[in-house]
XYZ file of C-alpha atoms in Angstrom:
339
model
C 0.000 0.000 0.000
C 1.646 3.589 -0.749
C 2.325 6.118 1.648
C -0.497 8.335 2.373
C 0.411 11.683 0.554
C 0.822 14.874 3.199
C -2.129 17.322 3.246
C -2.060 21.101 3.671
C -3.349 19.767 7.686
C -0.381 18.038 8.261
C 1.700 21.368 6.886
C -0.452 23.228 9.036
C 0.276 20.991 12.259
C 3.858 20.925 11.809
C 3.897 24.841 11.462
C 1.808 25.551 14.222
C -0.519 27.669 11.506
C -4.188 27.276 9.959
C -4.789 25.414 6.766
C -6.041 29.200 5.929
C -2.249 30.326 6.369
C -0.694 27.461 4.458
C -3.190 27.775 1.416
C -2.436 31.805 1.610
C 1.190 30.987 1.551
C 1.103 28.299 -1.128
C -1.072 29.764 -3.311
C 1.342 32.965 -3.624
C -1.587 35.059 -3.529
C -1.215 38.465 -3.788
C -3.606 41.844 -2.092
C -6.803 40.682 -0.316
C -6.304 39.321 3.110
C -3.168 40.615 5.335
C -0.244 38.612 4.337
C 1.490 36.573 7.379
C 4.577 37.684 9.060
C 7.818 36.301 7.149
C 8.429 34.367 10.186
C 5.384 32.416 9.434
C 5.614 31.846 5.898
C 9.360 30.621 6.871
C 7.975 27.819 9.039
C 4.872 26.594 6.701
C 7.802 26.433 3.214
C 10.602 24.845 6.116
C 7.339 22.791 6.795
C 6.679 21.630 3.190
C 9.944 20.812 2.384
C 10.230 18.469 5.591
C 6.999 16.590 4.616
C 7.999 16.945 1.020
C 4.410 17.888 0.460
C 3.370 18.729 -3.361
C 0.304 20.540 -4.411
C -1.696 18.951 -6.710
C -1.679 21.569 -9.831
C -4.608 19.903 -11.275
C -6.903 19.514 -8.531
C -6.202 23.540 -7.382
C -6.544 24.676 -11.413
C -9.947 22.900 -11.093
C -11.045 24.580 -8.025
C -9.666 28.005 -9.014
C -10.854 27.490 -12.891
C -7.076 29.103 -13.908
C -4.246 27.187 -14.448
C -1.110 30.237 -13.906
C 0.109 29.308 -17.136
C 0.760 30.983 -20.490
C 2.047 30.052 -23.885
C 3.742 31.929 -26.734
C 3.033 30.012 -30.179
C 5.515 30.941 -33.002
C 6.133 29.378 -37.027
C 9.315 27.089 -35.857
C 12.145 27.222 -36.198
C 12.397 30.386 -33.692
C 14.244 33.273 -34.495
C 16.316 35.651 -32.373
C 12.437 37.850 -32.445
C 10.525 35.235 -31.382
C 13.389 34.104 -28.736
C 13.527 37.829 -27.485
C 9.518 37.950 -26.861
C 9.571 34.389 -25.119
C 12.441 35.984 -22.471
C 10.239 39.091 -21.546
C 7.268 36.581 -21.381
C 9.108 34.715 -19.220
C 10.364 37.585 -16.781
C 6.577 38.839 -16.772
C 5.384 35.696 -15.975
C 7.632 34.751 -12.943
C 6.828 38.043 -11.430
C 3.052 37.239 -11.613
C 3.503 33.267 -10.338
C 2.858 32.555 -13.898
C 4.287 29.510 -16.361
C 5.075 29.879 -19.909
C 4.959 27.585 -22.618
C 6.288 27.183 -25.911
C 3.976 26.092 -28.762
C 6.151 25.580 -31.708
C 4.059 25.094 -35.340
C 6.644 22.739 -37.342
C 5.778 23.156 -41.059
C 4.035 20.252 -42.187
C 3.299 18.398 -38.967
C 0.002 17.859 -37.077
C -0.837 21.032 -35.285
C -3.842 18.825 -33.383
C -2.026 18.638 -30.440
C -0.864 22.108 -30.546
C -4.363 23.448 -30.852
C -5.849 20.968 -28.212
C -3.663 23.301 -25.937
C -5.479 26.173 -26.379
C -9.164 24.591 -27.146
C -9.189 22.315 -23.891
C -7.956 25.307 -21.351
C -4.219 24.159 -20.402
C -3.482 27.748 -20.332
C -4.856 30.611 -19.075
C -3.299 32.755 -22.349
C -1.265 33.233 -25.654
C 0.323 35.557 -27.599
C 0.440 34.242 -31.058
C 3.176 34.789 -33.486
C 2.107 35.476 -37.331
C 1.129 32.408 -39.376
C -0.137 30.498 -36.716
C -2.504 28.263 -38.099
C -5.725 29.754 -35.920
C -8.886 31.601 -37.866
C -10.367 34.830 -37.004
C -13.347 32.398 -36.146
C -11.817 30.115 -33.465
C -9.417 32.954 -31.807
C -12.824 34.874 -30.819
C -14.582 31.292 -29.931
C -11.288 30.883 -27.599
C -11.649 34.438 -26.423
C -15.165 33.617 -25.280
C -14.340 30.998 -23.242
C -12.036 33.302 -21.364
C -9.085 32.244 -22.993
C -6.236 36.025 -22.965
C -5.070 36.333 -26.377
C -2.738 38.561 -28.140
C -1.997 37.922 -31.728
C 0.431 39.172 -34.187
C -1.590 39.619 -37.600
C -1.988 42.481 -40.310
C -5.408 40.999 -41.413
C -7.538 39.491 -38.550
C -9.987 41.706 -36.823
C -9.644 42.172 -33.290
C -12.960 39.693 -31.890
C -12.434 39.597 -27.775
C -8.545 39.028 -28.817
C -6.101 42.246 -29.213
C -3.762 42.599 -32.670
C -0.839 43.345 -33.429
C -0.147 45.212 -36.457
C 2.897 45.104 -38.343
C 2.043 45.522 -41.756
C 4.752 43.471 -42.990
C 3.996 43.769 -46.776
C 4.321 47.795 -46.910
C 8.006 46.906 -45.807
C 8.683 43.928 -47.206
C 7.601 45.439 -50.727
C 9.396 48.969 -49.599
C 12.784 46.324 -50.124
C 11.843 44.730 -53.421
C 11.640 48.554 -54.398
C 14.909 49.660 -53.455
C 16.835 46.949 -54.966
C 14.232 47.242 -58.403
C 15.030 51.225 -58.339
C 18.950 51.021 -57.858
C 18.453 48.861 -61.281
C 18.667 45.315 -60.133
C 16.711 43.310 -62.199
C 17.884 39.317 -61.271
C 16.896 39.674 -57.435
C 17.334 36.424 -55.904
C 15.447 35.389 -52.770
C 15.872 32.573 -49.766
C 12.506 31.508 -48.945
C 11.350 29.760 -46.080
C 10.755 26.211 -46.683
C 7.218 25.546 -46.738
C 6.880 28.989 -49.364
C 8.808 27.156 -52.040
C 7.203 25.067 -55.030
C 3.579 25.502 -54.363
C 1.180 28.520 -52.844
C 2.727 31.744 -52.769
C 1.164 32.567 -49.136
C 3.843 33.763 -46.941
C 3.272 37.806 -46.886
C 7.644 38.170 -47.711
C 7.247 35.945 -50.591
C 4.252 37.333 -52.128
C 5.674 41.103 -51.554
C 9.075 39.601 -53.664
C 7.123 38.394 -56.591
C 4.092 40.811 -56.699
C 7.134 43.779 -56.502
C 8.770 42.231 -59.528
C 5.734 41.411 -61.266
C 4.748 45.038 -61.125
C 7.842 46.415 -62.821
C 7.447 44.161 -65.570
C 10.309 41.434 -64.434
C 9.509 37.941 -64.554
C 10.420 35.436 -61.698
C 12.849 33.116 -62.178
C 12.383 29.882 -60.289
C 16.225 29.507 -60.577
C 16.589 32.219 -58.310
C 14.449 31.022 -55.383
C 15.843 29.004 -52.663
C 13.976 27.501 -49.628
C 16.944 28.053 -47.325
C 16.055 31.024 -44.967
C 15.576 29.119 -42.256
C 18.813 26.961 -42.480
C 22.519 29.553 -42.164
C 24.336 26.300 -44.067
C 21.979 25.716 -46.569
C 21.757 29.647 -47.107
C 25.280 29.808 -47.393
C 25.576 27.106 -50.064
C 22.474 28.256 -51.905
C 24.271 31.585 -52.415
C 27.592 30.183 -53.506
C 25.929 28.313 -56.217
C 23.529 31.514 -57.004
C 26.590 33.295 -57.624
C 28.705 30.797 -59.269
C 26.219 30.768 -62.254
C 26.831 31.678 -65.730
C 23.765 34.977 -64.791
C 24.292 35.224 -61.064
C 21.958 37.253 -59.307
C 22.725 41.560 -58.931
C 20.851 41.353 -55.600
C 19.764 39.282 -52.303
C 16.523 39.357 -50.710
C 16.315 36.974 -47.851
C 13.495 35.987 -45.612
C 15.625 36.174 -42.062
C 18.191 38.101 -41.599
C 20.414 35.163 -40.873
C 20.421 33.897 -43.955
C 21.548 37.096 -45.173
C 24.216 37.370 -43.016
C 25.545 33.687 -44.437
C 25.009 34.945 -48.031
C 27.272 38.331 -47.457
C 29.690 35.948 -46.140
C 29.649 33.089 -49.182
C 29.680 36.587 -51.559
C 32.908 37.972 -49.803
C 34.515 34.396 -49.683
C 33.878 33.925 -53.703
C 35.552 37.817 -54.088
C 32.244 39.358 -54.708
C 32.032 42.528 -53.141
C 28.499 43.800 -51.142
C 26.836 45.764 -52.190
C 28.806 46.868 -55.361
C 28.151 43.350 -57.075
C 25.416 41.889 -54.983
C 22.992 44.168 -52.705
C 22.058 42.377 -49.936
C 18.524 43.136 -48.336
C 17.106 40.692 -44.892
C 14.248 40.713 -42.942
C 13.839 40.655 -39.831
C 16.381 43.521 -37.405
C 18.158 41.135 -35.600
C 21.636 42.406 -33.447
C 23.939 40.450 -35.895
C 23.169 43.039 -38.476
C 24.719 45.265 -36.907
C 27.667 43.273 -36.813
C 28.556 41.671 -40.104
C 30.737 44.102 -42.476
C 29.074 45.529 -44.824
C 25.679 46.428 -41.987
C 22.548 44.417 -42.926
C 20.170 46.530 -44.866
C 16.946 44.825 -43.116
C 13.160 44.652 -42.992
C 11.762 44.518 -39.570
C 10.686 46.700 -36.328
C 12.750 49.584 -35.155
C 13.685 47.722 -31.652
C 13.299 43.806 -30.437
C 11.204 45.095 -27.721
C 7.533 43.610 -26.884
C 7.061 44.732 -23.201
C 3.419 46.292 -24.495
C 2.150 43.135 -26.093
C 3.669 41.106 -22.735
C 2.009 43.763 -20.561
C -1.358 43.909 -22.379
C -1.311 40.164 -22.306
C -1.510 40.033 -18.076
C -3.233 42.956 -18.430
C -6.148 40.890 -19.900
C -5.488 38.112 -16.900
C -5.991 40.058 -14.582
C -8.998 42.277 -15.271
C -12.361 41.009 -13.581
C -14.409 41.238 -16.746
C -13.669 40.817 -20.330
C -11.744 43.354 -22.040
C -12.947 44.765 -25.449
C -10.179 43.564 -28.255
C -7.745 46.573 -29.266
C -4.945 47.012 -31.836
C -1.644 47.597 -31.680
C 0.347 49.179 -33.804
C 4.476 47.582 -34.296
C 5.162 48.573 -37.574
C 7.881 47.382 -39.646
C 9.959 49.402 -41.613
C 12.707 49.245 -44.199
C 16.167 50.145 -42.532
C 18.824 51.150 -44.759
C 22.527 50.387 -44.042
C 25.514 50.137 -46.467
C 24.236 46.133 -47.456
C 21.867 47.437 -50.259
């Protein structure tokens, strides 16, 4: 027969407290009733750990109807954005008593499970990276079961669930322009994997070949590569780009790290950036800064999301249901000496 399991009684006991004082400590709950002396809460945690006494998570997000956890849900692989929003999530969270989660959406795997997350209450909120596979329709169905969301789109309408515009075409299209008006006319581009081959979806992908279209240039297939999201395969993709009989004049690139790899396979081939390729990436990460010639990018001015985190617990923590809002974190073309 296994040991009986300790109760918040036998905490209580051994502290010479009420159960009232050990749920008050181990719930970390803050306001409301007058908070014991530190003395106390010293001898009900010095009386947990002796018992080794666990609190049933499941049983207490029942009662309470919350479970103090959040996720973020971003298009995998992560990138140094995505990685930067997940560490202020994080340092909200712990502040608040909070969990976070991370929901990453592998291109052409199941997202069932993913979803099921969300749908079925684990959480108590998201913020939602763009193209996450969730429709106007079942974010506000989420929202009205009291599920806190915050989602990156340029398209949705808020629906009990805040937005976060970016409008990530204007820029991405305000780079196809400046390398089409300083004359280039074979722009090459690294895709991400899952744009390549079939539907043109992806809003960078669609900006490259609607911008070309427009002045009259047709695309080449030749000069698309699915390799954004992979610095070795970017490098070689470039290499052989350039190695060809009509090498590309210019570079778009879906991250910014595969741009950085493609200024470096340019410079170790002997062709100089941006005098024989231009060299344009998206996304205004820190190692743009640092690679010689700068990264001419596509992205927001600053990594820097303590708004959307904020709003985010600010929707936890009201007592009613806020009305959705947007937000506006546009991106913007950012010139340097790349292109």
């Amino acid at each position: 027969m296994p040991p009986r399991r300790p109760t918040q009684r036998d905490i209580a006991e051994r502290a010479g407290v009420s159960t009232a004082t050990v749920s008050y400590v181990l719930s970390g709950r803050r306001g409301g009733a007058k908070p014991p002396p530190p003395e106390t809460r010293e001898r009900v945690l010095r009386a947990v750990a002796e018992t080794g006494y666990q609190l049933d998570h499941a049983a207490r997000s029942l009662r309470r109807q919350r479970t103090d956890v959040v996720a973020l849900m971003y298009p995998a692989p992560s990138s140094p954005w995505s990685d930067r929003l997940a560490e202020e999530l994080q340092v909200a969270a712990a502040g608040r008593g909070f969990a976070v989660v991370a929901l990453p959406v592998i291109t052409g795997a199941s997202t069932a499970a993913i979803l099921r997350v969300l749908k079925q209450r684990y959480i108590d909120g998201a913020v939602l990276l763009p193209d996450c596979p969730l429709d106007g329709a079942e974010l506000a169905a989420l929202a009205a079961q009291g599920c806190s969301l915050v989602v990156f789109d340029d398209d949705l309408e808020p629906g009990g669930f805040d937005v976060v515009r970016q409008d990530r075409a204007s820029a991405c299209r305000a780079a196809v322009e400046r390398l089409i008006g300083a004359g280039h006319r074979r722009v090459a581009f690294l895709a991400h994997a899952d744009e390549h081959g079939g539907a043109l979806a992806d809003v960078k992908m669609r900006s490259y070949t609607d911008g070309l279209v427009a002045h009259g240039i047709a695309v080449d297939p030749e000069l698309v590569r699915p390799v954004a999201d992979s610095r070795s395969d970017a490098y070689a993709a470039v290499r052989d780009l350039l190695r060809r009989p009509e090498p590309p004049t210019a570079l778009l690139s879906a991250t910014d790290r595969a741009a950085v790899d493609g200024i470096w396979a340019a410079r170790d081939l002997g062709v100089a950036v941006p005098d024989q390729l231009a060299v344009i990436g998206i996304g205004n990460i820190p190692e743009g800064l640092m690679i010689s010639p700068a990264l001419t990018t596509v992205g927001a001015a600053a990594l820097d999301f303590s708004r959307e985190v904020a709003r985010l617990f600010e929707r936890l923590d009201a007592s009613a249901p806020l009305p959705g809002v947007e937000l506006a974190a546009t991106w913007e073309l950012i010139t340097r000496a790349s292109g």
